[in-house]
Amino acid sequence: MLNTLKKVFGFQSFRPNQEAIIKNILDKKDVFAVMPTGGGKSLCYQLPARMMTGITVVISPLISLMKDQVDAAIENGMSAAFLNSSLSAQEMSSVYKKLKGNDLELLYISPERFAMPDFLEMLKSIPISLFAIDEAHCVSEWGHDFRPDYLSLCNITRIFPHIPVSAFTATATPKVQKDIINKIRLRSPHIIRASFNRQNLFYQVKSKIGLESQIMEFLKEHADEPGIIYRTTRDSVFRLTEYLVDQGVSALPYHAGLTPEQRNRNQEAFSRDRVTIIVATIAFGMGIDKSNVRFVIHADLPKNIEGYYQETGRAGRDGERANCLLFFGRQDIPKIRYFIDQMPNEKERSISMEKLNKSVTYASHNVCRRRQLLEYFGENYTEENCGACDICLGNVEKVDITVDAQIVMSAMSRTGQYFGTRHIIDVVAGADTKRIRELQHNEIKTYGAGKHKEKNHWQFIVDELLAQEAILQDGGQYPVLILTKKGIEILYGREKIEGLKREEIKKKPKAFKVSGFEPYDEALFDKLRVLRKKIAEDHKVPPYIIFSDMTLHEMCVYFPSVLEEMRAISGVGDTKLERYGADFTNEIKAHLDKNPGILIPDRKPVALSANTPPQKMKGGTIEKTYDLFKEGLSIKEIAKRRNLATSTITGHLETLIRDGRDIEIDRLFDPERRNAIEEMFLALKTWNTGSVVEHSNGTVSYDDAKLVRAFVQQKG
Ligand code: ADP
Ligand code: MG
Ligand code: ZN
C-alpha cells in the first residue's frame, strides 16, 4: 500500500484513517466513511482501484467534480474516464470500448446512469472491483443536498451482491448516517468517523466596521493568494466584486443570478488560477475541488454552523495553512431573522432560529473557535489552546464583571424578563426611545445605571452572561432574556462572575502546526507557481492538479535540482516525475545558479521500498529522450513517440545540455538564430527566459530560450 501511495500519488504517508479504510476495501468489506472536506477521501478508493483487479466504479454527483477527478487521476498515471451527459456520442463510445477492453482502473458515473437498464447490463458483463459512492449524503432526504437520482443506488448491493461498496461523505449527522447505510444496504460495513478538526485552518472573527477597507487590508497581507469571499445576497456580491476590481484586485462574482455559462466560466477561471478571488453567495463551492484555496472570508454572518464549517472547509485542502475570517456585525442578525420569519413551518422556523443563535454565539463568545466548532459537531476537544484561532492567540484578560452583570440582570428582572437584548441594553444605557417612554421603563431603578459605559460594553456583558449560562434567550421569533438559577445567584450577590476581555491580536499569528514548510523561498515559489500554471494551461487542467501548493512549498525548502531529489518530494509520483520533474528541477537549478548563497537543508533520505530499485527511475526518462535524440529524431518526433509534451522533451534536453552531454545544438537551431537569442540574453542582462520571450515579440518561445540559455551557460 505504501509503495503504491508513493509511486502513484507521490505521498510518503497516509492521512488519518486512509489506511484503515483502504485495508477494509482490499479485504472486500463494505465501508462507510465520514471524513471532513480535504480529508483525502478520493485516495481511499483510487489507491485500491490501482491495487485490485477489475474496474472501480465511482458514483459522483457533479459533472465538474467528475472531470477534475478524472484529470487528476490521469495526471497520476492512472487510467480513468467518466460517463455523463456532457460527453458526445463519439467520446461515449470510446469510453465503452475501453471498458469492454478492460482498459480502465477508474470509471466515474453519475447516479442517473446507474438507473439505466442498458448500462447496468453492460456493467454486469465487465469485472468490477469496487463501487465507491462519493458525497453519499446525497442519498438521504434528511441531509442538505438530497438528490433523488441517488435513490437508484438503493439496489446496488442487490444487483451486485459480490462486489464491495464504499460510501464517503463529509457531512453526516447520526440520522443521516443511519439513513445512508440503510438505503444503500451496506452489509455490516466498517464505519469510520474521522475527526473534523482541520489543524491547518486558522479561525478568526473580526467586528465588521468598514467592511470594504477591512477586506482590502486583509488582501494586502495576502496578495496573490487564491481565496473565496462569501456574501449573503447577489447584490452584495455584485457590489463587492465591483469595488475590489476598482481597487485593482483580480476578482470575479458567482451567484445564482448569473447564467450557467457565466457561472461555469467564473468557476473555471478561479479553479485554474486565472482569477485570484471569487466573491460568491453560498451557491458556490460544491462543484470544486481546488486544493489551493488559501482563505475563505465570510463578509456576513452565516445562518448556521453547518454551512459555515462547510464553506470554511474549502480552504486548505492541500493541508497547507489557510485562513478563515468572519466579519461579524450584529446588524446582520435581523436580516437573517427576516428570512427565517418567512418560513411557513413553525418547527423549521424555531430550528433555524436556534441555529442562528449558535452562529451568533460562535462569533461573539470568548471561547476557542475550534473548540466551539468541534463541540457543535459532537466532538470532544481537549486541547487547552488550539494555537490556531484568534481567541487562543489573543491576549485575553480575566476581569470580574459581577457588578455590571448585576446591573443587566436587575434591568431584566425589573422589566419582568419580557424583553430582548436590545431593549435591555437601552434601559441600562439610559436611552431615550419611544418604547422606553411608553413602557415607562425610564422610571425603574436601573434605568441609566450604565450610561457611563458604551453600548458595546453592555453587549459584551450580555454575551458573557449568555455564554456562561447565567441568562438565556428564549422564544423563537422575538427572543427574550431570562435569568437562570446561576444568574439569580449572581444577581443576589451569592456568586461572582468573571469575563474574558480580549484584545485584538496585533502580532501576526505565529506559524501553527501544519505541514511545516515555513519558511520557504518565496521568490522561487512564485517562479514555480508560474511554471505550474503554464503547464496546466498546456494540459488544460487546473494548476493544483499538476502539483499542490504543499508540493511546491516543499520544493522551495529542499530545492531538488536533480530527479532523484525531486522524487523524494511529497506529491511527486512516478508519472509526474516523468512528465514534469525535469521542468521543475531546471527552474530550481536556474534559481540556485542565480542565488549562490542559498543553503540547502539536509533531509532524511526517503525510505524507498525494496521492490522499486531507485536506479531504475534515475534519469531513466531523460536517457530515453537522449537515446531517441541520438537516433536522429526531432523534439516533436520524440514527444510524439513518447506521448509526452514537447515542453517536457525540451526540459530533458536542457538537462542533458547542462550535464555536458553530447547534444548537437545545431540540430536544434541554425547558428544564426541561436546567436540572435544569445544576444538577447546578453543585451537584456538577464537569464530570465520570460524577458527574452517578451523582448522578441513572440519570435522566440520559452522552449527555445531555455535551450539556448542552457547551451550558453554550459559552454561557459
Ligand atoms: P476530500 O474529497 O476528502 O475533500 P480530496 O480527496 O479532494 O479530499 O483530497 C484533498 C487533498 O489532499 C488533495 O489535494 C489530495 O491530493 C491530498 N491528499 C490526499 N491524501 C493525502 C496524503 N496521504 N498525503 C498528502 N496529501 C494527500
Ligand atoms: Mg471529495
Ligand atoms: Zn483556539
Coordinates of C-alpha atoms in Angstrom, one line a residue, residues 2-545:
L2 CA 2.7 2.4 1.0
N3 CA 4.5 1.6 -2.2
T4 CA 1.5 2.4 -4.4
L5 CA 1.0 5.6 -2.3
K6 CA 4.4 6.8 -3.2
K7 CA 4.6 5.6 -6.7
V8 CA 1.2 6.7 -7.9
F9 CA 0.3 9.7 -5.7
G10 CA 3.8 10.6 -4.5
F11 CA 2.9 10.7 -0.8
Q12 CA 5.1 9.3 1.9
S13 CA 2.4 8.7 4.5
F14 CA -1.4 8.3 4.8
R15 CA -3.6 10.9 6.3
P16 CA -5.6 9.8 9.4
N17 CA -8.0 6.9 8.6
Q18 CA -7.0 6.4 5.0
E19 CA -5.0 3.3 5.7
A20 CA -7.8 1.6 7.7
I21 CA -10.3 2.4 5.1
I22 CA -8.1 1.0 2.3
K23 CA -7.3 -2.1 4.2
N24 CA -11.0 -2.9 4.6
I25 CA -11.7 -2.2 1.0
L26 CA -8.9 -4.6 0.0
D27 CA -10.4 -7.2 2.2
K28 CA -13.6 -6.7 0.2
K29 CA -15.6 -5.3 3.1
D30 CA -18.2 -2.6 2.8
V31 CA -17.1 0.7 4.2
F32 CA -18.9 3.8 5.4
A33 CA -16.6 6.7 6.0
V34 CA -17.2 10.2 7.2
M35 CA -14.2 12.5 6.8
P36 CA -14.0 16.2 6.6
T37 CA -13.5 18.1 3.4
G38 CA -9.9 17.9 2.5
G39 CA -9.5 14.7 4.5
G40 CA -8.4 12.8 1.4
K41 CA -11.4 10.7 0.5
S42 CA -10.7 10.2 -3.2
L43 CA -7.4 8.5 -2.4
C44 CA -9.3 5.9 -0.3
Y45 CA -10.9 4.5 -3.5
Q46 CA -8.3 5.5 -6.1
L47 CA -5.5 3.6 -4.4
P48 CA -7.5 0.3 -4.2
A49 CA -8.5 0.9 -7.8
R50 CA -4.8 0.6 -8.7
M51 CA -4.2 -2.4 -6.5
M52 CA -7.3 -4.5 -7.2
T53 CA -8.2 -6.3 -10.4
G54 CA -11.2 -5.0 -12.3
I55 CA -12.7 -1.6 -12.6
T56 CA -13.6 0.7 -9.7
V57 CA -16.8 2.4 -10.4
V58 CA -17.2 5.8 -8.6
I59 CA -20.6 7.4 -8.3
S60 CA -20.3 11.2 -8.1
P61 CA -23.0 13.8 -8.2
L62 CA -21.5 16.7 -10.2
I63 CA -20.1 16.8 -13.7
S64 CA -17.4 19.3 -12.9
L65 CA -16.1 17.3 -10.0
M66 CA -16.0 14.1 -12.1
K67 CA -14.0 15.8 -14.7
D68 CA -11.4 17.3 -12.3
Q69 CA -11.1 14.0 -10.5
V70 CA -10.6 12.1 -13.7
D71 CA -8.0 14.7 -14.9
A72 CA -6.2 14.4 -11.5
A73 CA -6.2 10.6 -11.7
I74 CA -4.8 10.7 -15.3
E75 CA -2.1 13.1 -14.2
N76 CA -1.1 10.5 -11.6
G77 CA -0.8 8.0 -14.4
M78 CA -4.0 6.1 -13.7
S79 CA -6.3 5.1 -16.5
A80 CA -9.6 6.8 -15.7
A81 CA -12.7 8.1 -17.5
F82 CA -16.2 9.3 -16.8
L83 CA -19.6 8.8 -18.4
N84 CA -22.1 11.6 -18.1
S85 CA -24.4 13.7 -20.2
S86 CA -21.6 16.1 -21.2
L87 CA -20.0 13.6 -23.5
S88 CA -20.5 13.4 -27.2
A89 CA -21.6 10.1 -28.7
Q90 CA -18.1 9.6 -30.0
E91 CA -16.5 10.2 -26.6
M92 CA -19.1 7.9 -25.1
S93 CA -18.3 5.0 -27.4
S94 CA -14.6 5.4 -26.8
V95 CA -15.2 5.0 -23.1
Y96 CA -17.3 2.0 -23.7
K97 CA -14.6 0.5 -25.8
K98 CA -12.1 0.9 -23.0
L99 CA -14.5 -0.6 -20.5
K100 CA -15.0 -3.7 -22.6
G101 CA -11.3 -4.0 -23.3
N102 CA -10.7 -4.0 -19.6
D103 CA -8.6 -0.9 -20.0
L104 CA -9.8 1.2 -17.2
E105 CA -8.9 1.4 -13.5
L106 CA -11.5 4.1 -12.6
L107 CA -14.8 4.9 -14.1
Y108 CA -16.8 7.8 -12.8
I109 CA -20.5 7.9 -13.4
S110 CA -23.5 10.0 -12.3
P111 CA -26.2 8.4 -10.2
E112 CA -28.7 8.7 -13.1
R113 CA -26.7 6.4 -15.2
F114 CA -26.9 3.8 -12.6
A115 CA -30.6 3.8 -13.1
M116 CA -30.3 3.0 -16.8
P117 CA -31.1 -0.7 -17.6
D118 CA -28.8 -0.9 -20.6
F119 CA -25.9 0.5 -18.7
L120 CA -26.5 -1.9 -15.8
E121 CA -26.4 -4.8 -18.2
M122 CA -23.1 -3.6 -19.5
L123 CA -21.7 -3.3 -16.0
K124 CA -22.7 -6.8 -15.3
S125 CA -20.6 -8.0 -18.1
I126 CA -17.3 -6.5 -17.0
P127 CA -15.1 -7.2 -14.0
I128 CA -15.8 -4.7 -11.2
S129 CA -13.6 -4.5 -8.2
L130 CA -15.4 -1.9 -6.1
F131 CA -18.3 0.6 -6.1
A132 CA -17.4 3.9 -4.4
I133 CA -20.2 6.3 -3.7
D134 CA -18.8 9.8 -3.2
E135 CA -20.9 12.5 -1.5
A136 CA -23.1 9.7 -0.2
H137 CA -25.2 12.1 1.9
C138 CA -27.0 12.9 -1.3
V139 CA -28.9 9.7 -0.8
S140 CA -30.5 10.9 2.3
E141 CA -33.6 13.1 2.5
W142 CA -32.5 14.3 5.9
G143 CA -29.3 15.9 4.6
H144 CA -29.0 19.2 3.0
D145 CA -28.4 18.2 -0.6
F146 CA -30.7 15.3 -1.2
R147 CA -30.5 14.1 -4.8
P148 CA -33.4 11.9 -5.9
D149 CA -31.3 10.2 -8.5
Y150 CA -29.1 8.8 -5.7
L151 CA -32.1 6.7 -4.8
S152 CA -31.3 4.4 -7.7
L153 CA -28.3 3.3 -5.6
C154 CA -30.7 1.5 -3.2
N155 CA -30.4 -1.5 -5.4
I156 CA -26.7 -1.6 -5.7
T157 CA -25.9 -4.5 -3.3
R158 CA -28.9 -6.5 -4.6
I159 CA -27.8 -6.2 -8.2
F160 CA -24.1 -6.7 -7.4
P161 CA -24.1 -9.0 -4.4
H162 CA -20.4 -10.0 -4.6
I163 CA -18.9 -6.6 -5.1
P164 CA -17.8 -4.4 -2.1
V165 CA -19.4 -1.0 -1.8
S166 CA -17.9 2.0 0.0
A167 CA -19.7 5.2 0.8
F168 CA -18.0 8.5 1.5
T169 CA -19.3 11.8 2.8
A170 CA -18.1 14.9 4.7
T171 CA -21.4 15.6 6.4
A172 CA -23.4 13.0 8.2
T173 CA -25.3 13.5 11.4
P174 CA -26.1 10.2 13.1
K175 CA -29.5 10.3 11.5
V176 CA -28.1 10.8 8.0
Q177 CA -25.5 8.2 8.6
K178 CA -28.1 5.6 9.5
D179 CA -30.2 6.6 6.6
I180 CA -27.3 6.2 4.1
I181 CA -26.3 2.8 5.4
N182 CA -29.9 1.5 5.3
K183 CA -30.7 3.0 1.9
I184 CA -27.6 1.6 0.2
R185 CA -28.0 -1.6 2.2
L186 CA -24.3 -1.8 3.2
R187 CA -23.5 -5.2 4.6
S188 CA -22.3 -4.7 8.2
P189 CA -19.9 -2.0 6.9
H190 CA -16.7 -1.0 8.6
I191 CA -17.6 2.5 9.8
I192 CA -15.1 5.3 10.1
R193 CA -15.7 8.7 11.5
A194 CA -12.8 10.9 11.3
S195 CA -12.1 13.9 13.5
F196 CA -13.5 17.1 12.0
N197 CA -10.5 19.1 13.3
R198 CA -8.8 20.8 10.4
Q199 CA -5.5 21.7 12.0
N200 CA -4.2 23.8 9.2
L201 CA -7.1 26.2 9.3
F202 CA -6.8 29.4 11.3
Y203 CA -10.1 30.7 12.5
Q204 CA -10.7 34.3 13.2
V205 CA -13.6 36.7 13.8
K206 CA -13.5 40.5 13.5
S207 CA -16.0 43.1 14.2
K208 CA -17.5 44.4 11.0
I209 CA -16.7 48.1 10.9
G210 CA -16.0 49.4 7.4
L211 CA -16.1 46.0 5.6
E212 CA -14.6 47.0 2.3
S213 CA -11.5 48.6 3.7
Q214 CA -11.1 45.7 6.2
I215 CA -11.2 43.3 3.3
M216 CA -8.7 45.4 1.4
E217 CA -6.4 45.3 4.4
F218 CA -6.6 41.6 4.6
L219 CA -6.0 41.2 0.8
K220 CA -2.9 43.4 1.1
E221 CA -1.4 40.9 3.6
H222 CA -2.4 38.0 1.4
A223 CA -1.5 39.2 -2.1
D224 CA -1.8 36.6 -4.9
E225 CA -3.4 34.1 -2.6
P226 CA -6.5 32.4 -4.1
G227 CA -9.5 32.9 -1.8
I228 CA -13.3 32.9 -1.6
I229 CA -15.3 35.7 -0.1
Y230 CA -18.9 34.7 0.8
R231 CA -21.7 37.2 0.9
T232 CA -25.4 36.7 1.6
T233 CA -27.0 38.4 -1.4
R234 CA -26.5 38.7 -5.1
D235 CA -26.5 42.4 -4.8
S236 CA -23.8 42.5 -2.2
V237 CA -21.7 40.0 -4.3
F238 CA -22.1 42.3 -7.2
R239 CA -21.1 45.4 -5.4
L240 CA -18.2 43.9 -3.5
T241 CA -16.7 42.5 -6.7
E242 CA -17.0 45.9 -8.4
Y243 CA -15.3 47.5 -5.5
L244 CA -12.5 45.0 -5.5
V245 CA -11.9 45.2 -9.2
D246 CA -11.8 49.1 -8.9
Q247 CA -9.1 48.6 -6.3
G248 CA -7.1 46.5 -8.8
V249 CA -7.9 43.2 -7.3
S250 CA -8.4 40.2 -9.6
A251 CA -11.9 39.1 -8.7
L252 CA -15.0 37.6 -10.3
P253 CA -18.5 37.1 -9.0
Y254 CA -20.6 33.9 -8.6
H255 CA -24.2 33.8 -7.7
A256 CA -27.5 32.2 -8.9
G257 CA -28.4 35.3 -10.9
L258 CA -25.6 34.7 -13.5
T259 CA -26.3 32.5 -16.4
P260 CA -25.0 28.9 -16.1
E261 CA -22.3 29.7 -18.7
Q262 CA -21.1 32.7 -16.8
R263 CA -21.0 30.7 -13.6
N264 CA -19.1 27.9 -15.2
R265 CA -16.6 30.4 -16.7
N266 CA -16.0 32.2 -13.5
Q267 CA -15.7 29.0 -11.5
E268 CA -13.2 27.7 -14.1
A269 CA -11.2 30.9 -14.0
F270 CA -10.9 30.5 -10.3
S271 CA -10.1 26.9 -10.4
R272 CA -7.3 27.5 -13.0
D273 CA -5.8 30.4 -11.1
R274 CA -6.7 32.9 -13.9
V275 CA -8.5 35.0 -11.3
T276 CA -7.4 35.2 -7.7
I277 CA -10.6 35.8 -5.8
I278 CA -14.1 34.7 -6.2
V279 CA -16.9 36.7 -4.5
A280 CA -19.8 34.4 -4.1
T281 CA -23.1 33.5 -2.5
I282 CA -23.2 30.1 -0.9
A283 CA -24.3 28.8 -4.3
F284 CA -20.6 28.5 -4.9
G285 CA -18.3 25.6 -3.7
M286 CA -19.9 22.2 -4.1
G287 CA -18.6 21.6 -7.6
I288 CA -15.0 22.5 -6.9
D289 CA -12.1 20.5 -5.5
K290 CA -9.5 23.3 -5.8
S291 CA -6.9 22.4 -3.2
N292 CA -5.0 25.7 -3.0
V293 CA -7.7 28.0 -1.6
R294 CA -5.7 29.9 0.9
F295 CA -8.5 31.8 2.6
V296 CA -12.3 31.9 3.0
I297 CA -13.8 35.1 4.2
H298 CA -17.4 35.4 5.4
A299 CA -18.3 39.0 5.0
D300 CA -21.7 38.4 6.5
L301 CA -22.9 36.3 9.4
P302 CA -23.6 32.7 8.3
K303 CA -27.0 31.5 9.2
N304 CA -25.8 28.3 10.8
I305 CA -22.6 26.5 11.8
E306 CA -23.1 23.6 9.4
G307 CA -22.9 26.0 6.5
Y308 CA -20.0 27.9 8.0
Y309 CA -18.0 24.8 8.6
Q310 CA -18.6 23.5 5.1
E311 CA -17.7 26.8 3.5
T312 CA -14.6 27.4 5.5
G313 CA -13.7 23.7 4.8
R314 CA -13.0 24.6 1.2
A315 CA -9.8 26.4 2.4
G316 CA -6.5 24.5 2.6
R317 CA -7.5 21.1 1.3
D318 CA -3.8 20.5 0.5
G319 CA -3.0 20.6 4.2
E320 CA -1.1 23.8 4.0
R321 CA -2.1 26.6 6.3
A322 CA -5.2 28.7 5.3
N323 CA -7.2 31.4 6.9
C324 CA -10.9 31.5 7.8
L325 CA -12.0 35.0 8.6
L326 CA -15.5 36.0 9.7
F327 CA -16.7 39.6 9.8
F328 CA -19.3 39.8 12.5
G329 CA -21.8 42.6 12.8
R330 CA -25.0 42.5 14.8
Q331 CA -26.8 44.3 12.1
D332 CA -26.8 41.0 10.1
I333 CA -28.9 39.2 12.7
P334 CA -32.3 40.8 11.8
K335 CA -31.6 40.3 8.1
I336 CA -31.4 36.5 8.6
R337 CA -34.3 36.6 11.1
Y338 CA -36.4 38.2 8.3
F339 CA -35.8 35.2 6.1
I340 CA -36.5 32.8 9.0
D341 CA -39.7 34.6 9.7
Q342 CA -40.9 33.8 6.2
M343 CA -40.7 30.1 6.7
P344 CA -44.1 28.5 6.7
N345 CA -43.4 25.7 9.1
E346 CA -43.3 26.6 12.7
K347 CA -41.0 23.8 13.7
E348 CA -38.5 24.6 11.0
R349 CA -38.6 28.3 12.0
S350 CA -37.7 27.5 15.5
I351 CA -34.9 25.1 14.5
S352 CA -33.5 27.8 12.2
M353 CA -33.7 30.4 14.9
E354 CA -31.8 28.1 17.3
K355 CA -29.1 27.5 14.6
L356 CA -28.8 31.2 14.0
N357 CA -28.3 31.8 17.8
K358 CA -25.5 29.2 17.7
S359 CA -23.9 31.0 14.9
V360 CA -24.0 34.3 16.9
T361 CA -22.6 32.5 19.9
Y362 CA -19.7 31.3 17.8
A363 CA -18.9 34.8 16.7
S364 CA -19.4 36.6 19.9
H365 CA -18.1 34.3 22.6
N366 CA -14.6 34.3 24.0
V367 CA -14.2 30.6 23.6
C368 CA -11.7 28.9 21.3
R369 CA -13.3 28.8 17.8
R370 CA -12.0 25.4 17.1
R371 CA -13.4 24.0 20.3
Q372 CA -16.8 25.6 19.5
L373 CA -16.9 24.1 16.0
L374 CA -15.9 20.6 17.1
E375 CA -18.2 20.6 20.1
Y376 CA -21.0 21.7 17.8
F377 CA -20.4 18.5 15.8
G378 CA -20.3 16.4 18.9
E379 CA -16.5 16.1 19.2
N380 CA -14.8 16.4 22.5
Y381 CA -11.9 18.7 22.1
T382 CA -9.5 18.6 25.0
E383 CA -6.6 20.9 24.0
E384 CA -6.3 23.8 26.3
N385 CA -5.1 26.1 23.5
C386 CA -5.6 25.2 19.9
G387 CA -2.8 27.5 18.7
A388 CA -4.7 28.4 15.6
C389 CA -7.6 30.7 16.3
D390 CA -7.8 34.4 17.4
I391 CA -9.0 33.5 20.9
C392 CA -6.2 31.2 21.6
L393 CA -3.6 33.5 20.2
G394 CA -5.1 36.7 21.5
N395 CA -4.3 38.5 24.7
V396 CA -7.1 37.5 27.0
E397 CA -7.5 39.1 30.3
K398 CA -9.9 37.8 33.0
V399 CA -11.9 40.5 34.7
D400 CA -14.5 40.5 37.4
I401 CA -17.8 41.6 35.8
T402 CA -20.1 40.8 38.7
V403 CA -21.2 44.4 39.2
D404 CA -22.0 45.1 35.6
A405 CA -23.7 41.7 35.3
Q406 CA -25.9 42.6 38.2
I407 CA -26.9 45.8 36.5
V408 CA -28.0 44.0 33.4
M409 CA -29.8 41.2 35.3
S410 CA -31.5 43.7 37.5
A411 CA -32.9 45.5 34.5
M412 CA -34.1 42.2 33.2
S413 CA -35.7 41.3 36.4
R414 CA -37.4 44.7 36.9
T415 CA -38.9 44.6 33.5
G416 CA -40.4 41.2 34.1
Q417 CA -38.0 39.2 31.9
Y418 CA -40.1 40.0 29.0
F419 CA -37.6 41.8 26.7
G420 CA -34.8 41.1 24.3
T421 CA -31.2 42.1 24.3
R422 CA -31.5 45.4 22.6
H423 CA -34.2 46.8 24.8
I424 CA -32.4 45.7 28.0
I425 CA -29.2 47.4 26.8
D426 CA -31.3 50.6 26.0
V427 CA -32.6 50.5 29.6
V428 CA -29.2 50.1 31.1
A429 CA -27.6 52.7 28.9
G430 CA -30.4 55.1 29.7
A431 CA -31.5 55.5 26.1
D432 CA -34.4 57.9 25.3
T433 CA -36.5 55.7 23.0
K434 CA -40.2 55.9 22.3
R435 CA -40.6 52.3 23.5
I436 CA -38.9 53.1 26.8
R437 CA -41.2 56.1 27.4
E438 CA -44.3 54.1 26.5
L439 CA -43.4 51.3 28.8
Q440 CA -42.2 53.8 31.5
H441 CA -39.0 51.9 31.8
N442 CA -37.3 55.2 32.4
E443 CA -38.8 55.1 35.8
I444 CA -37.2 51.8 37.0
K445 CA -34.3 51.9 39.3
T446 CA -31.7 50.5 36.9
Y447 CA -32.6 52.9 34.1
G448 CA -29.4 54.6 33.0
A449 CA -27.3 52.8 35.6
G450 CA -24.7 52.0 32.9
K451 CA -24.8 55.2 30.9
H452 CA -21.1 55.9 31.7
K453 CA -20.1 52.9 29.6
E454 CA -20.6 52.3 25.9
K455 CA -23.3 50.2 24.5
N456 CA -21.0 47.6 23.1
H457 CA -19.6 47.1 26.6
W458 CA -23.2 46.1 27.7
Q459 CA -23.5 43.9 24.7
F460 CA -20.3 42.2 25.8
I461 CA -21.8 41.7 29.3
V462 CA -24.9 40.1 27.8
D463 CA -22.8 37.8 25.5
E464 CA -20.7 36.7 28.5
L465 CA -23.8 36.0 30.6
L466 CA -25.3 34.0 27.7
A467 CA -22.0 32.1 27.2
Q468 CA -21.8 31.2 30.9
E469 CA -25.5 30.4 31.0
A470 CA -26.3 33.0 33.7
I471 CA -29.1 34.1 31.4
L472 CA -30.6 32.5 28.3
Q473 CA -32.5 33.5 25.3
D474 CA -36.0 32.1 24.9
G475 CA -38.8 32.4 22.4
G476 CA -38.4 31.8 18.7
Q477 CA -39.2 34.9 16.7
Y478 CA -38.7 37.6 19.3
P479 CA -36.4 36.0 21.9
V480 CA -36.4 37.5 25.4
L481 CA -33.7 37.2 28.0
I482 CA -34.5 35.2 31.1
L483 CA -32.5 34.5 34.3
T484 CA -31.2 31.1 35.1
K485 CA -30.6 29.7 38.6
K486 CA -27.0 30.6 38.2
G487 CA -28.0 34.2 37.2
I488 CA -30.2 34.6 40.2
E489 CA -27.3 33.6 42.5
I490 CA -25.1 36.3 40.8
L491 CA -27.9 38.9 41.0
Y492 CA -28.2 38.4 44.7
G493 CA -24.5 38.6 45.3
R494 CA -24.1 34.9 46.3
E495 CA -21.8 34.1 43.3
K496 CA -19.2 36.1 41.3
I497 CA -18.7 36.0 37.6
E498 CA -15.6 36.7 35.5
G499 CA -15.5 37.6 31.8
L500 CA -12.7 37.4 29.3
K501 CA -11.7 40.7 27.9
R502 CA -10.0 40.2 24.7
E503 CA -7.6 42.4 22.9
E504 CA -7.4 42.2 19.1
I505 CA -4.3 40.3 18.1
K506 CA -1.7 42.7 16.9
K507 CA 1.1 40.4 16.2
K508 CA 0.9 38.2 13.2
P509 CA -0.1 34.7 14.3
K510 CA 2.9 32.5 14.6
A511 CA 3.3 29.6 12.3
F512 CA 1.0 26.9 13.7
K513 CA 1.2 23.3 13.4
V514 CA 0.7 22.4 9.7
S515 CA 2.8 20.6 7.2
G516 CA 5.7 22.7 8.4
F517 CA 7.1 24.2 5.3
E518 CA 7.7 27.6 6.7
P519 CA 9.7 29.5 5.9
Y520 CA 10.2 28.6 2.3
D521 CA 11.8 30.5 -0.6
E522 CA 9.0 32.8 -1.7
A523 CA 10.8 34.1 -4.8
L524 CA 11.2 30.5 -6.0
F525 CA 7.6 29.7 -5.1
D526 CA 6.4 32.5 -7.3
K527 CA 8.5 31.1 -10.2
L528 CA 7.3 27.6 -9.7
R529 CA 3.8 28.8 -9.5
V530 CA 4.1 30.5 -12.8
L531 CA 5.6 27.3 -14.3
R532 CA 2.8 25.2 -12.8
K533 CA 0.2 27.5 -14.3
K534 CA 1.8 27.4 -17.7
I535 CA 2.0 23.6 -17.7
A536 CA -1.6 23.4 -16.5
E537 CA -2.8 25.7 -19.3
D538 CA -0.9 23.5 -21.8
H539 CA -2.6 20.4 -20.4
K540 CA -6.0 22.1 -20.0
V541 CA -6.2 21.1 -16.3
P542 CA -6.3 23.2 -13.1
P543 CA -2.9 24.0 -11.8
Y544 CA -3.4 22.3 -8.4
I545 CA -3.8 19.0 -10.3

